[in-house]
């Protein structure tokens, strides 16, 4: 394996070195994800506030991050992804450091609502990096890069939970501050753009790039009435709501239900592993069967997963991680792919509506943060939140199934 690596050209070796470097940082960043979810009870008591405040702050974070994503893409084009990543890592340190220096609800809101939201400027940095250094294997590289956080949560969560008596949220946050500063310095020292930027594999140098149609904005409302687009919008809102529930509230749900610590930690490991493997498997299904049917099946699987979570029996954490994890990474790309194909059939530019669909997805995540906090403060459980996930997933599965049936009927009519 070492000989094969050395046989690669210096540029290719450097590209894979950067891939490993960014993957490691994504792995380390999962510490923040763990602390924010697992230590909700400790942090809310420390700040003398309710969990609805924590959920609202998290939702503000998502909204600001969504708005900053296109801004970050523009900055990466203008100034390079290295500078954007450096700024993002410093903002990560600043967000955590604000709470440690100003331990109050104001410090938490500024740190984890405003500053952490600005970290979203780096949302497109991985894509720019991959386009800069990789002419092939881009999809694989992106999937593996995006897996770093999930695997970090899967591997580190059991370690932190088993050593809970010796660790706490403040030492872990202190580690995150240091990691952000160190990453910023290392990025400045080791990351550089490709001096011979690789073209798109299918690009034709002499062919001018098509410009997006200015009519897309004017036609947006009319195009959104397409049945396939409506189904995708509803499903992506559901997907965002479900992901927000898992990201923000899953550990708290297990804690309130009194889940066994060993089962609890094992389920988090299983969830992280299934997020990656399930995403890869589902991508094959999307290419081998009707996309509407595949997506309807995915949301039907989520109904079963959340129903198991709602029942709270001893093995439910493991079963939920097994079932939901397999569907975790497929809903967003699958839905956007279906919508884009519907638009391309009409010769319509997809950029504007794709951005709108991502905004709907993020809105679902933001709402789940607030809803889960309110659910706990009012009823001291998360049953209503889980029930909403069941209902939304059922509607989304039915919507995709209806689109599939209509598409199938049209195909049969044409064949007749």
PDB file of C-alpha atoms in Angstrom, residues 71-325:
ATOM      1  CA  UNK A  71     -21.779  33.760   1.056  1.00  0.00           C
ATOM      2  CA  UNK A  72     -18.975  31.351   1.972  1.00  0.00           C
ATOM      3  CA  UNK A  73     -19.032  29.867  -1.517  1.00  0.00           C
ATOM      4  CA  UNK A  74     -18.582  33.348  -2.996  1.00  0.00           C
ATOM      5  CA  UNK A  75     -15.716  34.072  -0.584  1.00  0.00           C
ATOM      6  CA  UNK A  76     -14.052  30.765  -1.493  1.00  0.00           C
ATOM      7  CA  UNK A  77     -14.205  31.712  -5.173  1.00  0.00           C
ATOM      8  CA  UNK A  78     -12.790  35.162  -4.487  1.00  0.00           C
ATOM      9  CA  UNK A  79     -10.173  34.460  -1.806  1.00  0.00           C
ATOM     10  CA  UNK A  80      -9.652  30.681  -1.808  1.00  0.00           C
ATOM     11  CA  UNK A  81     -11.016  27.900   0.370  1.00  0.00           C
ATOM     12  CA  UNK A  82      -7.922  27.998   2.608  1.00  0.00           C
ATOM     13  CA  UNK A  83      -8.823  31.432   3.982  1.00  0.00           C
ATOM     14  CA  UNK A  84     -12.476  30.478   4.381  1.00  0.00           C
ATOM     15  CA  UNK A  85     -11.514  27.359   6.348  1.00  0.00           C
ATOM     16  CA  UNK A  86      -9.142  29.370   8.535  1.00  0.00           C
ATOM     17  CA  UNK A  87     -11.890  31.910   9.285  1.00  0.00           C
ATOM     18  CA  UNK A  88     -14.361  29.126  10.020  1.00  0.00           C
ATOM     19  CA  UNK A  89     -12.004  27.408  12.472  1.00  0.00           C
ATOM     20  CA  UNK A  90     -11.414  30.691  14.319  1.00  0.00           C
ATOM     21  CA  UNK A  91     -15.158  31.278  14.504  1.00  0.00           C
ATOM     22  CA  UNK A  92     -15.560  27.788  15.976  1.00  0.00           C
ATOM     23  CA  UNK A  93     -13.029  28.623  18.694  1.00  0.00           C
ATOM     24  CA  UNK A  94     -14.679  31.992  19.279  1.00  0.00           C
ATOM     25  CA  UNK A  95     -18.151  30.469  19.611  1.00  0.00           C
ATOM     26  CA  UNK A  96     -17.055  27.990  22.273  1.00  0.00           C
ATOM     27  CA  UNK A  97     -14.727  30.465  23.947  1.00  0.00           C
ATOM     28  CA  UNK A  98     -17.541  32.996  24.291  1.00  0.00           C
ATOM     29  CA  UNK A  99     -19.491  30.621  26.522  1.00  0.00           C
ATOM     30  CA  UNK A 100     -16.431  29.714  28.582  1.00  0.00           C
ATOM     31  CA  UNK A 101     -15.516  33.385  29.104  1.00  0.00           C
ATOM     32  CA  UNK A 102     -19.092  34.622  29.567  1.00  0.00           C
ATOM     33  CA  UNK A 103     -21.025  31.753  31.218  1.00  0.00           C
ATOM     34  CA  UNK A 104     -24.529  33.144  30.847  1.00  0.00           C
ATOM     35  CA  UNK A 105     -27.537  32.827  28.572  1.00  0.00           C
ATOM     36  CA  UNK A 106     -26.264  35.854  26.648  1.00  0.00           C
ATOM     37  CA  UNK A 107     -22.845  34.245  26.189  1.00  0.00           C
ATOM     38  CA  UNK A 108     -24.459  30.987  25.071  1.00  0.00           C
ATOM     39  CA  UNK A 109     -26.727  32.716  22.554  1.00  0.00           C
ATOM     40  CA  UNK A 110     -23.924  34.811  21.085  1.00  0.00           C
ATOM     41  CA  UNK A 111     -21.534  31.872  20.996  1.00  0.00           C
ATOM     42  CA  UNK A 112     -23.736  29.032  19.832  1.00  0.00           C
ATOM     43  CA  UNK A 113     -26.405  31.035  18.037  1.00  0.00           C
ATOM     44  CA  UNK A 114     -24.596  33.818  16.202  1.00  0.00           C
ATOM     45  CA  UNK A 115     -20.892  32.935  16.017  1.00  0.00           C
ATOM     46  CA  UNK A 116     -21.443  29.200  15.491  1.00  0.00           C
ATOM     47  CA  UNK A 117     -23.912  30.051  12.724  1.00  0.00           C
ATOM     48  CA  UNK A 118     -21.236  32.070  10.940  1.00  0.00           C
ATOM     49  CA  UNK A 119     -19.144  28.883  10.785  1.00  0.00           C
ATOM     50  CA  UNK A 120     -21.504  27.997   7.914  1.00  0.00           C
ATOM     51  CA  UNK A 121     -19.312  30.050   5.577  1.00  0.00           C
ATOM     52  CA  UNK A 122     -17.228  26.878   5.203  1.00  0.00           C
ATOM     53  CA  UNK A 123     -20.178  24.670   4.184  1.00  0.00           C
ATOM     54  CA  UNK A 124     -19.067  24.621   0.555  1.00  0.00           C
ATOM     55  CA  UNK A 125     -15.307  24.581   1.247  1.00  0.00           C
ATOM     56  CA  UNK A 126     -15.007  20.791   0.988  1.00  0.00           C
ATOM     57  CA  UNK A 127     -16.701  20.848  -2.411  1.00  0.00           C
ATOM     58  CA  UNK A 128     -14.353  23.575  -3.672  1.00  0.00           C
ATOM     59  CA  UNK A 129     -11.341  21.665  -2.329  1.00  0.00           C
ATOM     60  CA  UNK A 130     -12.403  18.440  -4.038  1.00  0.00           C
ATOM     61  CA  UNK A 131     -13.057  20.239  -7.327  1.00  0.00           C
ATOM     62  CA  UNK A 132      -9.630  21.874  -7.031  1.00  0.00           C
ATOM     63  CA  UNK A 133      -7.551  18.742  -6.417  1.00  0.00           C
ATOM     64  CA  UNK A 134      -9.503  15.719  -7.708  1.00  0.00           C
ATOM     65  CA  UNK A 135     -10.328  15.035 -11.353  1.00  0.00           C
ATOM     66  CA  UNK A 136     -11.944  11.681 -10.548  1.00  0.00           C
ATOM     67  CA  UNK A 137     -13.368   9.851  -7.512  1.00  0.00           C
ATOM     68  CA  UNK A 138     -15.012  13.106  -6.444  1.00  0.00           C
ATOM     69  CA  UNK A 139     -18.242  11.531  -5.210  1.00  0.00           C
ATOM     70  CA  UNK A 140     -16.330   8.968  -3.162  1.00  0.00           C
ATOM     71  CA  UNK A 141     -14.062  11.621  -1.680  1.00  0.00           C
ATOM     72  CA  UNK A 142     -17.036  13.792  -0.680  1.00  0.00           C
ATOM     73  CA  UNK A 143     -18.877  10.883   0.919  1.00  0.00           C
ATOM     74  CA  UNK A 144     -15.779   9.958   2.913  1.00  0.00           C
ATOM     75  CA  UNK A 145     -15.145  13.554   3.962  1.00  0.00           C
ATOM     76  CA  UNK A 146     -18.745  13.921   5.116  1.00  0.00           C
ATOM     77  CA  UNK A 147     -18.389  10.685   7.084  1.00  0.00           C
ATOM     78  CA  UNK A 148     -15.754  12.146   9.397  1.00  0.00           C
ATOM     79  CA  UNK A 149     -18.265  13.747  11.756  1.00  0.00           C
ATOM     80  CA  UNK A 150     -20.500  10.681  11.888  1.00  0.00           C
ATOM     81  CA  UNK A 151     -17.618   8.330  12.569  1.00  0.00           C
ATOM     82  CA  UNK A 152     -16.208  10.781  15.099  1.00  0.00           C
ATOM     83  CA  UNK A 153     -19.484  10.690  16.993  1.00  0.00           C
ATOM     84  CA  UNK A 154     -19.633   6.911  16.705  1.00  0.00           C
ATOM     85  CA  UNK A 155     -16.111   6.373  18.034  1.00  0.00           C
ATOM     86  CA  UNK A 156     -15.759   9.177  20.576  1.00  0.00           C
ATOM     87  CA  UNK A 157     -19.231   9.072  22.177  1.00  0.00           C
ATOM     88  CA  UNK A 158     -18.743   5.728  23.974  1.00  0.00           C
ATOM     89  CA  UNK A 159     -15.318   6.853  25.171  1.00  0.00           C
ATOM     90  CA  UNK A 160     -16.682  10.092  26.617  1.00  0.00           C
ATOM     91  CA  UNK A 161     -19.743   8.423  28.143  1.00  0.00           C
ATOM     92  CA  UNK A 162     -17.682   5.712  29.843  1.00  0.00           C
ATOM     93  CA  UNK A 163     -15.400   8.427  31.290  1.00  0.00           C
ATOM     94  CA  UNK A 164     -18.171  10.839  32.196  1.00  0.00           C
ATOM     95  CA  UNK A 165     -17.060  11.061  35.830  1.00  0.00           C
ATOM     96  CA  UNK A 166     -13.628  12.371  34.804  1.00  0.00           C
ATOM     97  CA  UNK A 167     -14.769  14.520  31.896  1.00  0.00           C
ATOM     98  CA  UNK A 168     -17.305  17.312  31.625  1.00  0.00           C
ATOM     99  CA  UNK A 169     -18.606  19.695  29.047  1.00  0.00           C
ATOM    100  CA  UNK A 170     -16.228  22.534  29.967  1.00  0.00           C
ATOM    101  CA  UNK A 171     -12.975  20.548  29.500  1.00  0.00           C
ATOM    102  CA  UNK A 172     -14.263  19.188  26.202  1.00  0.00           C
ATOM    103  CA  UNK A 173     -15.195  22.673  25.053  1.00  0.00           C
ATOM    104  CA  UNK A 174     -11.749  23.876  26.094  1.00  0.00           C
ATOM    105  CA  UNK A 175     -10.289  21.181  23.846  1.00  0.00           C
ATOM    106  CA  UNK A 176     -12.456  22.461  20.968  1.00  0.00           C
ATOM    107  CA  UNK A 177     -11.138  26.009  21.425  1.00  0.00           C
ATOM    108  CA  UNK A 178      -7.550  24.773  21.200  1.00  0.00           C
ATOM    109  CA  UNK A 179      -8.321  22.516  18.224  1.00  0.00           C
ATOM    110  CA  UNK A 180      -9.819  25.409  16.258  1.00  0.00           C
ATOM    111  CA  UNK A 181      -6.785  27.640  16.817  1.00  0.00           C
ATOM    112  CA  UNK A 182      -4.334  24.847  15.967  1.00  0.00           C
ATOM    113  CA  UNK A 183      -6.264  23.929  12.824  1.00  0.00           C
ATOM    114  CA  UNK A 184      -6.232  27.566  11.678  1.00  0.00           C
ATOM    115  CA  UNK A 185      -2.438  27.731  12.043  1.00  0.00           C
ATOM    116  CA  UNK A 186      -1.873  24.359  10.358  1.00  0.00           C
ATOM    117  CA  UNK A 187      -4.189  25.263   7.487  1.00  0.00           C
ATOM    118  CA  UNK A 188      -2.151  28.395   6.857  1.00  0.00           C
ATOM    119  CA  UNK A 189       1.050  26.345   6.835  1.00  0.00           C
ATOM    120  CA  UNK A 190       0.129  23.198   4.903  1.00  0.00           C
ATOM    121  CA  UNK A 191      -2.855  23.954   2.639  1.00  0.00           C
ATOM    122  CA  UNK A 192      -2.304  25.457  -0.782  1.00  0.00           C
ATOM    123  CA  UNK A 193      -4.432  25.622  -3.939  1.00  0.00           C
ATOM    124  CA  UNK A 194      -3.698  23.447  -6.923  1.00  0.00           C
ATOM    125  CA  UNK A 195      -1.237  25.334  -9.172  1.00  0.00           C
ATOM    126  CA  UNK A 196      -2.518  23.315 -12.132  1.00  0.00           C
ATOM    127  CA  UNK A 197      -6.205  23.225 -11.359  1.00  0.00           C
ATOM    128  CA  UNK A 198      -7.816  20.153 -12.844  1.00  0.00           C
ATOM    129  CA  UNK A 199     -10.721  20.714 -15.222  1.00  0.00           C
ATOM    130  CA  UNK A 200     -14.050  18.979 -14.897  1.00  0.00           C
ATOM    131  CA  UNK A 201     -13.744  15.463 -16.387  1.00  0.00           C
ATOM    132  CA  UNK A 202     -16.480  16.129 -18.935  1.00  0.00           C
ATOM    133  CA  UNK A 203     -15.685  19.767 -19.540  1.00  0.00           C
ATOM    134  CA  UNK A 204     -15.022  21.014 -23.052  1.00  0.00           C
ATOM    135  CA  UNK A 205     -12.554  23.960 -22.801  1.00  0.00           C
ATOM    136  CA  UNK A 206     -13.822  25.685 -25.886  1.00  0.00           C
ATOM    137  CA  UNK A 207     -17.484  25.442 -24.965  1.00  0.00           C
ATOM    138  CA  UNK A 208     -18.919  28.467 -23.136  1.00  0.00           C
ATOM    139  CA  UNK A 209     -20.732  27.731 -19.895  1.00  0.00           C
ATOM    140  CA  UNK A 210     -24.488  28.259 -20.067  1.00  0.00           C
ATOM    141  CA  UNK A 211     -25.710  31.166 -18.020  1.00  0.00           C
ATOM    142  CA  UNK A 212     -28.668  30.624 -15.687  1.00  0.00           C
ATOM    143  CA  UNK A 213     -31.943  31.836 -17.064  1.00  0.00           C
ATOM    144  CA  UNK A 214     -33.144  35.100 -15.598  1.00  0.00           C
ATOM    145  CA  UNK A 215     -36.697  33.809 -15.981  1.00  0.00           C
ATOM    146  CA  UNK A 216     -36.133  31.173 -13.284  1.00  0.00           C
ATOM    147  CA  UNK A 217     -36.862  33.619 -10.472  1.00  0.00           C
ATOM    148  CA  UNK A 218     -40.035  34.871 -12.152  1.00  0.00           C
ATOM    149  CA  UNK A 219     -41.224  31.335 -12.868  1.00  0.00           C
ATOM    150  CA  UNK A 220     -40.365  29.966  -9.425  1.00  0.00           C
ATOM    151  CA  UNK A 221     -43.911  29.991  -8.011  1.00  0.00           C
ATOM    152  CA  UNK A 222     -45.344  28.305 -11.101  1.00  0.00           C
ATOM    153  CA  UNK A 223     -42.693  25.590 -11.192  1.00  0.00           C
ATOM    154  CA  UNK A 224     -43.141  24.842  -7.497  1.00  0.00           C
ATOM    155  CA  UNK A 225     -46.680  23.655  -8.295  1.00  0.00           C
ATOM    156  CA  UNK A 226     -45.235  20.580 -10.052  1.00  0.00           C
ATOM    157  CA  UNK A 227     -46.380  17.520  -8.107  1.00  0.00           C
ATOM    158  CA  UNK A 228     -42.870  16.115  -7.894  1.00  0.00           C
ATOM    159  CA  UNK A 229     -41.501  19.395  -6.542  1.00  0.00           C
ATOM    160  CA  UNK A 230     -44.268  19.608  -3.935  1.00  0.00           C
ATOM    161  CA  UNK A 231     -43.504  16.069  -2.775  1.00  0.00           C
ATOM    162  CA  UNK A 232     -39.799  16.882  -2.542  1.00  0.00           C
ATOM    163  CA  UNK A 233     -40.456  20.093  -0.574  1.00  0.00           C
ATOM    164  CA  UNK A 234     -42.613  18.267   1.976  1.00  0.00           C
ATOM    165  CA  UNK A 235     -40.107  15.427   2.253  1.00  0.00           C
ATOM    166  CA  UNK A 236     -37.069  17.708   2.655  1.00  0.00           C
ATOM    167  CA  UNK A 237     -38.821  19.656   5.406  1.00  0.00           C
ATOM    168  CA  UNK A 238     -39.499  16.308   7.091  1.00  0.00           C
ATOM    169  CA  UNK A 239     -35.892  15.248   6.572  1.00  0.00           C
ATOM    170  CA  UNK A 240     -34.615  18.456   8.163  1.00  0.00           C
ATOM    171  CA  UNK A 241     -37.020  18.063  11.080  1.00  0.00           C
ATOM    172  CA  UNK A 242     -35.910  14.462  11.627  1.00  0.00           C
ATOM    173  CA  UNK A 243     -32.215  15.280  11.364  1.00  0.00           C
ATOM    174  CA  UNK A 244     -32.676  18.165  13.784  1.00  0.00           C
ATOM    175  CA  UNK A 245     -34.411  15.819  16.197  1.00  0.00           C
ATOM    176  CA  UNK A 246     -31.537  13.346  16.042  1.00  0.00           C
ATOM    177  CA  UNK A 247     -28.732  15.920  16.101  1.00  0.00           C
ATOM    178  CA  UNK A 248     -30.131  18.018  18.938  1.00  0.00           C
ATOM    179  CA  UNK A 249     -32.380  15.803  21.021  1.00  0.00           C
ATOM    180  CA  UNK A 250     -31.619  12.089  20.542  1.00  0.00           C
ATOM    181  CA  UNK A 251     -29.243  11.771  23.501  1.00  0.00           C
ATOM    182  CA  UNK A 252     -31.660  13.730  25.688  1.00  0.00           C
ATOM    183  CA  UNK A 253     -34.494  11.407  24.590  1.00  0.00           C
ATOM    184  CA  UNK A 254     -32.468   8.395  25.720  1.00  0.00           C
ATOM    185  CA  UNK A 255     -31.592  10.067  29.020  1.00  0.00           C
ATOM    186  CA  UNK A 256     -35.215  10.947  29.798  1.00  0.00           C
ATOM    187  CA  UNK A 257     -36.299   7.388  28.916  1.00  0.00           C
ATOM    188  CA  UNK A 258     -33.695   5.987  31.333  1.00  0.00           C
ATOM    189  CA  UNK A 259     -31.835   3.989  28.699  1.00  0.00           C
ATOM    190  CA  UNK A 260     -29.055   1.720  29.927  1.00  0.00           C
ATOM    191  CA  UNK A 261     -25.672   3.440  29.583  1.00  0.00           C
ATOM    192  CA  UNK A 262     -24.077   0.589  27.670  1.00  0.00           C
ATOM    193  CA  UNK A 263     -27.013   0.290  25.260  1.00  0.00           C
ATOM    194  CA  UNK A 264     -27.031   4.072  24.927  1.00  0.00           C
ATOM    195  CA  UNK A 265     -23.359   4.356  23.967  1.00  0.00           C
ATOM    196  CA  UNK A 266     -23.500   1.314  21.678  1.00  0.00           C
ATOM    197  CA  UNK A 267     -26.465   2.809  19.817  1.00  0.00           C
ATOM    198  CA  UNK A 268     -24.502   5.998  19.101  1.00  0.00           C
ATOM    199  CA  UNK A 269     -21.653   3.963  17.639  1.00  0.00           C
ATOM    200  CA  UNK A 270     -24.108   1.977  15.528  1.00  0.00           C
ATOM    201  CA  UNK A 271     -25.808   5.182  14.338  1.00  0.00           C
ATOM    202  CA  UNK A 272     -22.525   6.691  13.168  1.00  0.00           C
ATOM    203  CA  UNK A 273     -21.510   3.561  11.269  1.00  0.00           C
ATOM    204  CA  UNK A 274     -24.947   3.157   9.660  1.00  0.00           C
ATOM    205  CA  UNK A 275     -25.004   6.822   8.566  1.00  0.00           C
ATOM    206  CA  UNK A 276     -22.057   6.154   6.271  1.00  0.00           C
ATOM    207  CA  UNK A 277     -22.831   2.611   5.116  1.00  0.00           C
ATOM    208  CA  UNK A 278     -26.547   3.323   4.727  1.00  0.00           C
ATOM    209  CA  UNK A 279     -25.848   6.394   2.619  1.00  0.00           C
ATOM    210  CA  UNK A 280     -23.628   4.408   0.268  1.00  0.00           C
ATOM    211  CA  UNK A 281     -26.138   1.544  -0.039  1.00  0.00           C
ATOM    212  CA  UNK A 282     -29.071   3.884  -0.651  1.00  0.00           C
ATOM    213  CA  UNK A 283     -27.165   5.719  -3.388  1.00  0.00           C
ATOM    214  CA  UNK A 284     -27.031   2.409  -5.289  1.00  0.00           C
ATOM    215  CA  UNK A 285     -30.789   1.932  -4.796  1.00  0.00           C
ATOM    216  CA  UNK A 286     -31.493   5.393  -6.200  1.00  0.00           C
ATOM    217  CA  UNK A 287     -29.688   4.404  -9.398  1.00  0.00           C
ATOM    218  CA  UNK A 288     -31.270   0.944  -9.734  1.00  0.00           C
ATOM    219  CA  UNK A 289     -34.980   1.632  -9.129  1.00  0.00           C
ATOM    220  CA  UNK A 290     -37.482   4.440  -9.614  1.00  0.00           C
ATOM    221  CA  UNK A 291     -36.317   7.328  -7.440  1.00  0.00           C
ATOM    222  CA  UNK A 292     -39.840   8.064  -6.197  1.00  0.00           C
ATOM    223  CA  UNK A 293     -40.278   4.471  -5.042  1.00  0.00           C
ATOM    224  CA  UNK A 294     -36.862   4.391  -3.374  1.00  0.00           C
ATOM    225  CA  UNK A 295     -37.598   7.619  -1.491  1.00  0.00           C
ATOM    226  CA  UNK A 296     -41.077   6.434  -0.478  1.00  0.00           C
ATOM    227  CA  UNK A 297     -39.460   3.306   0.957  1.00  0.00           C
ATOM    228  CA  UNK A 298     -36.889   5.400   2.802  1.00  0.00           C
ATOM    229  CA  UNK A 299     -39.539   7.450   4.603  1.00  0.00           C
ATOM    230  CA  UNK A 300     -41.552   4.320   5.366  1.00  0.00           C
ATOM    231  CA  UNK A 301     -38.431   2.972   7.059  1.00  0.00           C
ATOM    232  CA  UNK A 302     -38.220   6.191   9.088  1.00  0.00           C
ATOM    233  CA  UNK A 303     -41.811   5.729  10.251  1.00  0.00           C
ATOM    234  CA  UNK A 304     -40.827   2.363  11.700  1.00  0.00           C
ATOM    235  CA  UNK A 305     -37.695   3.831  13.277  1.00  0.00           C
ATOM    236  CA  UNK A 306     -39.490   6.656  15.072  1.00  0.00           C
ATOM    237  CA  UNK A 307     -42.292   4.326  16.152  1.00  0.00           C
ATOM    238  CA  UNK A 308     -39.667   2.146  17.859  1.00  0.00           C
ATOM    239  CA  UNK A 309     -38.175   5.256  19.488  1.00  0.00           C
ATOM    240  CA  UNK A 310     -41.629   6.316  20.688  1.00  0.00           C
ATOM    241  CA  UNK A 311     -42.241   2.991  22.471  1.00  0.00           C
ATOM    242  CA  UNK A 312     -39.086   3.214  24.646  1.00  0.00           C
ATOM    243  CA  UNK A 313     -38.403  -0.469  25.287  1.00  0.00           C
ATOM    244  CA  UNK A 314     -34.875  -1.586  26.333  1.00  0.00           C
ATOM    245  CA  UNK A 315     -33.593  -2.377  22.853  1.00  0.00           C
ATOM    246  CA  UNK A 316     -35.175   0.647  21.146  1.00  0.00           C
ATOM    247  CA  UNK A 317     -31.930   2.735  21.043  1.00  0.00           C
ATOM    248  CA  UNK A 318     -30.120  -0.020  19.146  1.00  0.00           C
ATOM    249  CA  UNK A 319     -33.027  -0.730  16.812  1.00  0.00           C
ATOM    250  CA  UNK A 320     -33.602   2.954  16.129  1.00  0.00           C
ATOM    251  CA  UNK A 321     -29.921   3.489  15.256  1.00  0.00           C
ATOM    252  CA  UNK A 322     -29.960   0.441  12.993  1.00  0.00           C
ATOM    253  CA  UNK A 323     -33.113   1.441  11.090  1.00  0.00           C
ATOM    254  CA  UNK A 324     -32.870   5.237  11.039  1.00  0.00           C
ATOM    255  CA  UNK A 325     -29.118   5.279  10.463  1.00  0.00           C
TER     256      UNK A 325
END
